[in-house]
PDB file of C-alpha atoms and ligand atoms in Angstrom:
ATOM      1  CA  MET G   1       0.000   0.000   0.000  1.00  0.00           C
ATOM      2  CA  ASN G   2       1.429   3.426  -0.891  1.00  0.00           C
ATOM      3  CA  LYS G   3       1.006   6.509   1.299  1.00  0.00           C
ATOM      4  CA  GLY G   4      -2.017   7.761  -0.660  1.00  0.00           C
ATOM      5  CA  GLN G   5      -3.784   4.425  -0.185  1.00  0.00           C
ATOM      6  CA  LYS G   6      -2.933   4.423   3.527  1.00  0.00           C
ATOM      7  CA  ILE G   7      -4.467   7.890   3.868  1.00  0.00           C
ATOM      8  CA  LYS G   8      -7.624   6.612   2.116  1.00  0.00           C
ATOM      9  CA  GLU G   9      -7.805   3.739   4.628  1.00  0.00           C
ATOM     10  CA  ILE G  10      -7.346   6.093   7.593  1.00  0.00           C
ATOM     11  CA  GLU G  11     -10.003   8.364   6.138  1.00  0.00           C
ATOM     12  CA  ALA G  12     -12.496   5.474   5.975  1.00  0.00           C
ATOM     13  CA  LEU G  13     -11.768   4.434   9.576  1.00  0.00           C
ATOM     14  CA  VAL G  14     -12.186   7.988  10.883  1.00  0.00           C
ATOM     15  CA  LYS G  15     -15.398   8.549   8.897  1.00  0.00           C
ATOM     16  CA  ASP G  16     -16.861   5.394  10.370  1.00  0.00           C
ATOM     17  CA  TYR G  17     -15.705   6.279  13.901  1.00  0.00           C
ATOM     18  CA  PHE G  18     -17.419   9.697  13.811  1.00  0.00           C
ATOM     19  CA  ALA G  19     -20.503   8.525  11.931  1.00  0.00           C
ATOM     20  CA  GLU G  20     -22.958   9.464  14.691  1.00  0.00           C
ATOM     21  CA  GLU G  21     -21.313  12.626  16.067  1.00  0.00           C
ATOM     22  CA  SER G  22     -22.937  16.071  15.820  1.00  0.00           C
ATOM     23  CA  THR G  23     -21.379  18.233  18.538  1.00  0.00           C
ATOM     24  CA  GLY G  24     -18.777  19.675  16.174  1.00  0.00           C
ATOM     25  CA  HIS G  25     -16.365  16.753  16.434  1.00  0.00           C
ATOM     26  CA  ASP G  26     -17.582  15.134  13.328  1.00  0.00           C
ATOM     27  CA  TRP G  27     -15.897  13.733  10.265  1.00  0.00           C
ATOM     28  CA  TRP G  28     -16.070  17.126   8.535  1.00  0.00           C
ATOM     29  CA  HIS G  29     -14.135  18.722  11.396  1.00  0.00           C
ATOM     30  CA  CYS G  30     -11.394  16.113  10.816  1.00  0.00           C
ATOM     31  CA  HIS G  31     -11.549  16.788   7.093  1.00  0.00           C
ATOM     32  CA  ARG G  32     -11.176  20.567   7.595  1.00  0.00           C
ATOM     33  CA  VAL G  33      -8.324  20.116  10.071  1.00  0.00           C
ATOM     34  CA  ARG G  34      -6.611  17.911   7.471  1.00  0.00           C
ATOM     35  CA  GLN G  35      -7.064  20.523   4.714  1.00  0.00           C
ATOM     36  CA  THR G  36      -5.801  23.347   6.924  1.00  0.00           C
ATOM     37  CA  ALA G  37      -2.917  21.264   8.298  1.00  0.00           C
ATOM     38  CA  LEU G  38      -1.790  20.326   4.774  1.00  0.00           C
ATOM     39  CA  HIS G  39      -1.911  23.970   3.739  1.00  0.00           C
ATOM     40  CA  ILE G  40       0.263  24.972   6.698  1.00  0.00           C
ATOM     41  CA  ALA G  41       2.559  21.951   6.203  1.00  0.00           C
ATOM     42  CA  LYS G  42       3.358  23.005   2.637  1.00  0.00           C
ATOM     43  CA  GLU G  43       4.261  26.508   3.814  1.00  0.00           C
ATOM     44  CA  GLU G  44       6.317  25.190   6.743  1.00  0.00           C
ATOM     45  CA  LYS G  45       7.934  22.366   4.718  1.00  0.00           C
ATOM     46  CA  ALA G  46       6.864  19.574   7.074  1.00  0.00           C
ATOM     47  CA  ASP G  47       6.283  15.839   6.471  1.00  0.00           C
ATOM     48  CA  LEU G  48       2.960  15.753   4.612  1.00  0.00           C
ATOM     49  CA  PHE G  49       2.076  12.104   5.352  1.00  0.00           C
ATOM     50  CA  ILE G  50       2.631  12.450   9.112  1.00  0.00           C
ATOM     51  CA  VAL G  51       0.679  15.731   9.191  1.00  0.00           C
ATOM     52  CA  GLU G  52      -2.238  14.406   7.140  1.00  0.00           C
ATOM     53  CA  ALA G  53      -2.525  11.150   9.102  1.00  0.00           C
ATOM     54  CA  ALA G  54      -2.266  12.885  12.494  1.00  0.00           C
ATOM     55  CA  ALA G  55      -4.775  15.571  11.460  1.00  0.00           C
ATOM     56  CA  LEU G  56      -7.312  12.944  10.390  1.00  0.00           C
ATOM     57  CA  LEU G  57      -6.775  11.003  13.637  1.00  0.00           C
ATOM     58  CA  HIS G  58      -6.381  13.880  16.103  1.00  0.00           C
ATOM     59  CA  ASP G  59      -9.827  13.601  17.742  1.00  0.00           C
ATOM     60  CA  VAL G  60     -10.017   9.798  17.942  1.00  0.00           C
ATOM     61  CA  GLY G  61     -10.384   8.893  21.600  1.00  0.00           C
ATOM     62  CA  ASP G  62     -11.397  12.415  22.657  1.00  0.00           C
ATOM     63  CA  TYR G  63     -12.393  12.256  26.318  1.00  0.00           C
ATOM     64  CA  LYS G  64     -15.957  13.320  25.460  1.00  0.00           C
ATOM     65  CA  PHE G  65     -16.678   9.999  23.782  1.00  0.00           C
ATOM     66  CA  HIS G  66     -15.114   7.675  26.342  1.00  0.00           C
ATOM     67  CA  ASP G  67     -16.388   8.719  29.772  1.00  0.00           C
ATOM     68  CA  GLY G  68     -13.165  10.518  30.671  1.00  0.00           C
ATOM     69  CA  ASP G  69     -10.732   7.787  29.579  1.00  0.00           C
ATOM     70  CA  GLU G  70      -7.997   9.876  27.930  1.00  0.00           C
ATOM     71  CA  ASP G  71      -5.722   6.933  26.974  1.00  0.00           C
ATOM     72  CA  ILE G  72      -8.044   4.990  24.732  1.00  0.00           C
ATOM     73  CA  GLY G  73      -7.372   7.026  21.571  1.00  0.00           C
ATOM     74  CA  GLY G  74      -3.749   5.920  21.323  1.00  0.00           C
ATOM     75  CA  LYS G  75      -4.714   2.258  21.547  1.00  0.00           C
ATOM     76  CA  ILE G  76      -7.343   2.555  18.810  1.00  0.00           C
ATOM     77  CA  ILE G  77      -5.001   4.489  16.517  1.00  0.00           C
ATOM     78  CA  GLU G  78      -2.104   2.071  17.039  1.00  0.00           C
ATOM     79  CA  LYS G  79      -4.324  -0.877  16.156  1.00  0.00           C
ATOM     80  CA  TRP G  80      -5.621   0.846  13.015  1.00  0.00           C
ATOM     81  CA  LEU G  81      -2.160   1.878  11.793  1.00  0.00           C
ATOM     82  CA  LEU G  82      -0.639  -1.561  12.448  1.00  0.00           C
ATOM     83  CA  GLY G  83      -3.570  -3.013  10.495  1.00  0.00           C
ATOM     84  CA  ILE G  84      -2.589  -1.068   7.368  1.00  0.00           C
ATOM     85  CA  ALA G  85       1.154  -1.709   7.790  1.00  0.00           C
ATOM     86  CA  VAL G  86       2.317   1.804   8.683  1.00  0.00           C
ATOM     87  CA  PRO G  87       5.966   1.450   9.815  1.00  0.00           C
ATOM     88  CA  ARG G  88       6.588   1.554  13.589  1.00  0.00           C
ATOM     89  CA  LYS G  89       8.602   4.775  13.360  1.00  0.00           C
ATOM     90  CA  GLN G  90       5.748   6.615  11.636  1.00  0.00           C
ATOM     91  CA  ILE G  91       3.160   5.207  14.056  1.00  0.00           C
ATOM     92  CA  ASP G  92       5.217   6.617  16.935  1.00  0.00           C
ATOM     93  CA  LEU G  93       5.445  10.043  15.277  1.00  0.00           C
ATOM     94  CA  ILE G  94       1.668  10.120  14.686  1.00  0.00           C
ATOM     95  CA  LEU G  95       0.835   8.882  18.207  1.00  0.00           C
ATOM     96  CA  ASN G  96       3.183  11.454  19.666  1.00  0.00           C
ATOM     97  CA  ILE G  97       1.249  14.251  17.942  1.00  0.00           C
ATOM     98  CA  VAL G  98      -2.212  13.009  18.896  1.00  0.00           C
ATOM     99  CA  THR G  99      -1.217  12.333  22.518  1.00  0.00           C
ATOM    100  CA  ASN G 100       0.434  15.726  22.928  1.00  0.00           C
ATOM    101  CA  LEU G 101      -2.627  17.423  21.493  1.00  0.00           C
ATOM    102  CA  SER G 102      -4.988  15.776  23.955  1.00  0.00           C
ATOM    103  CA  PHE G 103      -2.558  16.515  26.770  1.00  0.00           C
ATOM    104  CA  MET G 104      -2.598  20.189  25.803  1.00  0.00           C
ATOM    105  CA  LYS G 105      -6.390  20.108  25.592  1.00  0.00           C
ATOM    106  CA  SER G 106      -6.493  18.805  29.162  1.00  0.00           C
ATOM    107  CA  LEU G 107      -4.609  21.908  30.348  1.00  0.00           C
ATOM    108  CA  ASN G 108      -6.610  24.847  31.521  1.00  0.00           C
ATOM    109  CA  SER G 109      -4.880  27.687  29.735  1.00  0.00           C
ATOM    110  CA  PRO G 110      -4.475  28.173  25.999  1.00  0.00           C
ATOM    111  CA  GLU G 111      -0.684  28.543  26.449  1.00  0.00           C
ATOM    112  CA  ARG G 112       0.915  25.219  25.669  1.00  0.00           C
ATOM    113  CA  PRO G 113       4.401  23.660  25.882  1.00  0.00           C
ATOM    114  CA  GLY G 114       4.988  24.527  22.222  1.00  0.00           C
ATOM    115  CA  LYS G 115       8.750  24.165  22.234  1.00  0.00           C
ATOM    116  CA  LEU G 116       8.521  20.486  23.147  1.00  0.00           C
ATOM    117  CA  LEU G 117       6.603  19.713  19.993  1.00  0.00           C
ATOM    118  CA  THR G 118       7.763  18.678  16.513  1.00  0.00           C
ATOM    119  CA  VAL G 119       6.850  20.986  13.639  1.00  0.00           C
ATOM    120  CA  GLU G 120       4.247  18.412  12.515  1.00  0.00           C
ATOM    121  CA  ALA G 121       2.596  18.501  15.971  1.00  0.00           C
ATOM    122  CA  LYS G 122       2.566  22.298  15.972  1.00  0.00           C
ATOM    123  CA  ILE G 123       0.883  22.271  12.577  1.00  0.00           C
ATOM    124  CA  VAL G 124      -1.902  19.876  13.595  1.00  0.00           C
ATOM    125  CA  SER G 125      -2.441  21.834  16.814  1.00  0.00           C
ATOM    126  CA  ASP G 126      -2.736  25.092  14.854  1.00  0.00           C
ATOM    127  CA  ALA G 127      -5.104  23.535  12.315  1.00  0.00           C
ATOM    128  CA  ASP G 128      -7.357  22.209  15.106  1.00  0.00           C
ATOM    129  CA  ARG G 129      -7.441  25.626  16.815  1.00  0.00           C
ATOM    130  CA  LEU G 130      -8.092  27.369  13.507  1.00  0.00           C
ATOM    131  CA  ASP G 131     -11.247  25.290  13.023  1.00  0.00           C
ATOM    132  CA  ALA G 132     -12.661  26.968  16.148  1.00  0.00           C
ATOM    133  CA  LEU G 133     -12.058  30.422  14.595  1.00  0.00           C
ATOM    134  CA  GLY G 134     -13.503  32.463  11.744  1.00  0.00           C
ATOM    135  CA  ALA G 135     -16.753  31.714   9.907  1.00  0.00           C
ATOM    136  CA  ILE G 136     -16.495  27.984  10.657  1.00  0.00           C
ATOM    137  CA  GLY G 137     -15.725  28.710  14.302  1.00  0.00           C
ATOM    138  CA  ILE G 138     -18.814  30.923  14.606  1.00  0.00           C
ATOM    139  CA  ALA G 139     -21.000  28.207  13.050  1.00  0.00           C
ATOM    140  CA  ARG G 140     -19.532  25.525  15.339  1.00  0.00           C
ATOM    141  CA  THR G 141     -20.060  27.679  18.418  1.00  0.00           C
ATOM    142  CA  PHE G 142     -23.788  28.143  17.783  1.00  0.00           C
ATOM    143  CA  ALA G 143     -24.210  24.528  16.681  1.00  0.00           C
ATOM    144  CA  PHE G 144     -22.581  23.419  19.957  1.00  0.00           C
ATOM    145  CA  GLY G 145     -24.755  25.843  21.937  1.00  0.00           C
ATOM    146  CA  GLY G 146     -27.933  24.528  20.337  1.00  0.00           C
ATOM    147  CA  PHE G 147     -26.950  20.928  20.925  1.00  0.00           C
ATOM    148  CA  PHE G 148     -26.393  21.584  24.644  1.00  0.00           C
ATOM    149  CA  ARG G 149     -29.480  23.825  24.916  1.00  0.00           C
ATOM    150  CA  GLN G 150     -27.361  26.790  25.887  1.00  0.00           C
ATOM    151  CA  GLU G 151     -28.612  30.329  25.316  1.00  0.00           C
ATOM    152  CA  MET G 152     -27.225  32.156  22.291  1.00  0.00           C
ATOM    153  CA  HIS G 153     -26.761  35.310  24.318  1.00  0.00           C
ATOM    154  CA  ASN G 154     -27.916  36.620  27.674  1.00  0.00           C
ATOM    155  CA  PRO G 155     -26.652  40.055  28.758  1.00  0.00           C
ATOM    156  CA  GLU G 156     -27.225  39.037  32.386  1.00  0.00           C
ATOM    157  CA  ILE G 157     -24.671  36.211  32.195  1.00  0.00           C
ATOM    158  CA  LEU G 158     -21.228  37.792  32.014  1.00  0.00           C
ATOM    159  CA  PRO G 159     -18.293  35.989  30.418  1.00  0.00           C
ATOM    160  CA  ASN G 160     -15.953  34.354  32.892  1.00  0.00           C
ATOM    161  CA  ALA G 161     -12.456  34.967  31.527  1.00  0.00           C
ATOM    162  CA  ALA G 162     -10.785  32.746  34.122  1.00  0.00           C
ATOM    163  CA  ILE G 163     -13.100  29.840  33.376  1.00  0.00           C
ATOM    164  CA  THR G 164     -11.942  26.598  34.972  1.00  0.00           C
ATOM    165  CA  ARG G 165     -11.760  23.213  33.308  1.00  0.00           C
ATOM    166  CA  GLU G 166     -14.732  21.999  35.402  1.00  0.00           C
ATOM    167  CA  ALA G 167     -16.900  25.006  34.638  1.00  0.00           C
ATOM    168  CA  TYR G 168     -15.967  24.569  30.975  1.00  0.00           C
ATOM    169  CA  LYS G 169     -16.979  20.908  31.002  1.00  0.00           C
ATOM    170  CA  ASN G 170     -20.268  21.804  32.707  1.00  0.00           C
ATOM    171  CA  LYS G 171     -21.062  24.252  29.884  1.00  0.00           C
ATOM    172  CA  LYS G 172     -23.125  26.733  31.914  1.00  0.00           C
ATOM    173  CA  SER G 173     -22.630  29.832  29.847  1.00  0.00           C
ATOM    174  CA  THR G 174     -23.825  31.308  26.580  1.00  0.00           C
ATOM    175  CA  SER G 175     -22.504  30.869  23.073  1.00  0.00           C
ATOM    176  CA  ILE G 176     -21.574  34.551  22.823  1.00  0.00           C
ATOM    177  CA  ASN G 177     -19.626  34.235  26.082  1.00  0.00           C
ATOM    178  CA  HIS G 178     -17.656  31.352  24.584  1.00  0.00           C
ATOM    179  CA  PHE G 179     -16.001  33.863  22.224  1.00  0.00           C
ATOM    180  CA  TYR G 180     -14.695  35.837  25.215  1.00  0.00           C
ATOM    181  CA  GLU G 181     -13.939  32.813  27.376  1.00  0.00           C
ATOM    182  CA  LYS G 182     -11.977  30.935  24.738  1.00  0.00           C
ATOM    183  CA  LEU G 183     -12.081  31.805  21.060  1.00  0.00           C
ATOM    184  CA  LEU G 184     -10.667  35.342  21.162  1.00  0.00           C
ATOM    185  CA  ARG G 185      -7.689  34.042  23.161  1.00  0.00           C
ATOM    186  CA  LEU G 186      -6.740  31.350  20.667  1.00  0.00           C
ATOM    187  CA  LYS G 187      -4.799  33.561  18.248  1.00  0.00           C
ATOM    188  CA  ASP G 188      -2.070  33.907  20.879  1.00  0.00           C
ATOM    189  CA  ALA G 189      -1.774  30.129  21.174  1.00  0.00           C
ATOM    190  CA  MET G 190      -0.725  29.495  17.573  1.00  0.00           C
ATOM    191  CA  LEU G 191       2.596  27.718  17.189  1.00  0.00           C
ATOM    192  CA  THR G 192       3.629  28.257  13.546  1.00  0.00           C
ATOM    193  CA  ALA G 193       4.101  31.458  11.534  1.00  0.00           C
ATOM    194  CA  THR G 194       1.511  30.372   8.962  1.00  0.00           C
ATOM    195  CA  GLY G 195      -0.941  29.408  11.728  1.00  0.00           C
ATOM    196  CA  LYS G 196      -0.519  32.832  13.340  1.00  0.00           C
ATOM    197  CA  GLU G 197      -1.283  34.594  10.068  1.00  0.00           C
ATOM    198  CA  MET G 198      -4.391  32.525   9.425  1.00  0.00           C
ATOM    199  CA  ALA G 199      -5.556  32.989  13.019  1.00  0.00           C
ATOM    200  CA  ALA G 200      -5.158  36.775  12.756  1.00  0.00           C
ATOM    201  CA  SER G 201      -7.440  36.832   9.728  1.00  0.00           C
ATOM    202  CA  ARG G 202     -10.061  34.576  11.345  1.00  0.00           C
ATOM    203  CA  HIS G 203      -9.836  36.564  14.599  1.00  0.00           C
ATOM    204  CA  ALA G 204     -10.549  39.839  12.774  1.00  0.00           C
ATOM    205  CA  TYR G 205     -13.561  38.214  11.096  1.00  0.00           C
ATOM    206  CA  MET G 206     -14.979  37.132  14.495  1.00  0.00           C
ATOM    207  CA  GLU G 207     -14.450  40.588  15.977  1.00  0.00           C
ATOM    208  CA  ALA G 208     -16.345  42.156  13.081  1.00  0.00           C
ATOM    209  CA  TYR G 209     -19.092  39.551  13.547  1.00  0.00           C
ATOM    210  CA  LEU G 210     -19.403  40.274  17.285  1.00  0.00           C
ATOM    211  CA  LYS G 211     -19.578  44.013  16.680  1.00  0.00           C
ATOM    212  CA  ARG G 212     -22.398  43.446  14.188  1.00  0.00           C
ATOM    213  CA  PHE G 213     -24.129  40.995  16.571  1.00  0.00           C
ATOM    214  CA  PHE G 214     -24.261  43.614  19.360  1.00  0.00           C
ATOM    215  CA  ASP G 215     -25.248  46.372  16.948  1.00  0.00           C
ATOM    216  CA  GLU G 216     -28.212  44.262  15.840  1.00  0.00           C
ATOM    217  CA  TRP G 217     -28.971  43.113  19.421  1.00  0.00           C
ATOM    218  CA  ASN G 218     -29.284  46.764  20.439  1.00  0.00           C
ATOM    219  CA  GLY G 219     -31.235  47.736  17.321  1.00  0.00           C
ATOM    220  CA  ARG G 220     -28.528  50.040  16.038  1.00  0.00           C
ATOM    221  CA  VAL G 221     -28.361  48.718  12.467  1.00  0.00           C
TER     222      VAL G 221
HETATM  223  P1  ADP S 301     -11.855  21.418  20.729  1.00  0.00           P
HETATM  224  O1  ADP S 301     -11.030  22.004  21.837  1.00  0.00           O
HETATM  225  O2  ADP S 301     -11.292  20.200  20.118  1.00  0.00           O
HETATM  226  O3  ADP S 301     -12.260  22.443  19.690  1.00  0.00           O
HETATM  227  P2  ADP S 301     -14.373  21.527  22.129  1.00  0.00           P
HETATM  228  O4  ADP S 301     -15.292  20.457  22.533  1.00  0.00           O
HETATM  229  O5  ADP S 301     -13.851  22.444  23.170  1.00  0.00           O
HETATM  230  O6  ADP S 301     -13.171  20.850  21.419  1.00  0.00           O
HETATM  231  O7  ADP S 301     -15.080  22.371  21.010  1.00  0.00           O
HETATM  232  C1  ADP S 301     -15.788  21.877  19.911  1.00  0.00           C
HETATM  233  C2  ADP S 301     -16.450  23.069  19.205  1.00  0.00           C
HETATM  234  O8  ADP S 301     -17.504  23.565  20.031  1.00  0.00           O
HETATM  235  C3  ADP S 301     -15.498  24.260  19.015  1.00  0.00           C
HETATM  236  O9  ADP S 301     -15.815  24.962  17.841  1.00  0.00           O
HETATM  237  C4  ADP S 301     -15.749  25.101  20.238  1.00  0.00           C
HETATM  238  O10 ADP S 301     -15.442  26.463  20.033  1.00  0.00           O
HETATM  239  C5  ADP S 301     -17.220  24.878  20.460  1.00  0.00           C
HETATM  240  N1  ADP S 301     -17.522  24.991  21.892  1.00  0.00           N
HETATM  241  C6  ADP S 301     -16.895  24.407  22.921  1.00  0.00           C
HETATM  242  N2  ADP S 301     -17.411  24.775  24.114  1.00  0.00           N
HETATM  243  C7  ADP S 301     -18.420  25.628  23.813  1.00  0.00           C
HETATM  244  C8  ADP S 301     -19.356  26.379  24.580  1.00  0.00           C
HETATM  245  N3  ADP S 301     -19.382  26.312  25.908  1.00  0.00           N
HETATM  246  N4  ADP S 301     -20.248  27.152  23.938  1.00  0.00           N
HETATM  247  C9  ADP S 301     -20.247  27.223  22.582  1.00  0.00           C
HETATM  248  N5  ADP S 301     -19.409  26.557  21.793  1.00  0.00           N
HETATM  249  C10 ADP S 301     -18.485  25.762  22.388  1.00  0.00           C
HETATM  250 NI1   NI S 302     -10.380  18.700  16.847  1.00  0.00          NI
END
């Protein structure tokens, strides 16, 4: 099997794995992260196979699907990759990226131990963060809010900038607050030059959107 065929196999496994998901961690999220990661990888001259495979696999075993078990993803991925004869060295590189990403997700702050990561890991991390920003990020935020029956906006519930991991997991806020609690801080957590540029553009788009949202909310336009 050549690398292109291996990617096709991984794609099929990931599609099947996320078949029933609708909270924003669906197959299309993995697809977009792959597209964005490949774009960054070309600019940053990284290993395209490792980046594409890790991007496709990055959310497998996310704690939300396994009752808090944060180790299960690695086991599933290892089994899949062995099954399609990916060499041990490449499996380790891919696992390293996915594990580091979920470790960083488990941290409270958006600042991460970036210097410990390979360029491929930085790229997949940036691509995942970028999918929470811009037009797609706005759509995902309201889709998530609707799914968890959270209010779109409530001026009486103020954003909590120092939101804790527990409060975040309990999701007692509004979708508009999520921009202030998380999304507007993400541009400072980008790890590659290309990721930073893309985040700046998506950040500006969200700021313009929020300005318009409040203008409409207050009947000004
Ligand atoms: P990830 O960190 O992998 O993006 P999350 O579960 O935190 O995973 O987020 C999935 C999507 O849902 C993202 O687009 C995120 O911005 C959005 N989201 C997460 N928490 C909230 C929330 N409390 N309110 C609205 N949208 C949210
Ligand atoms: Ni993701």
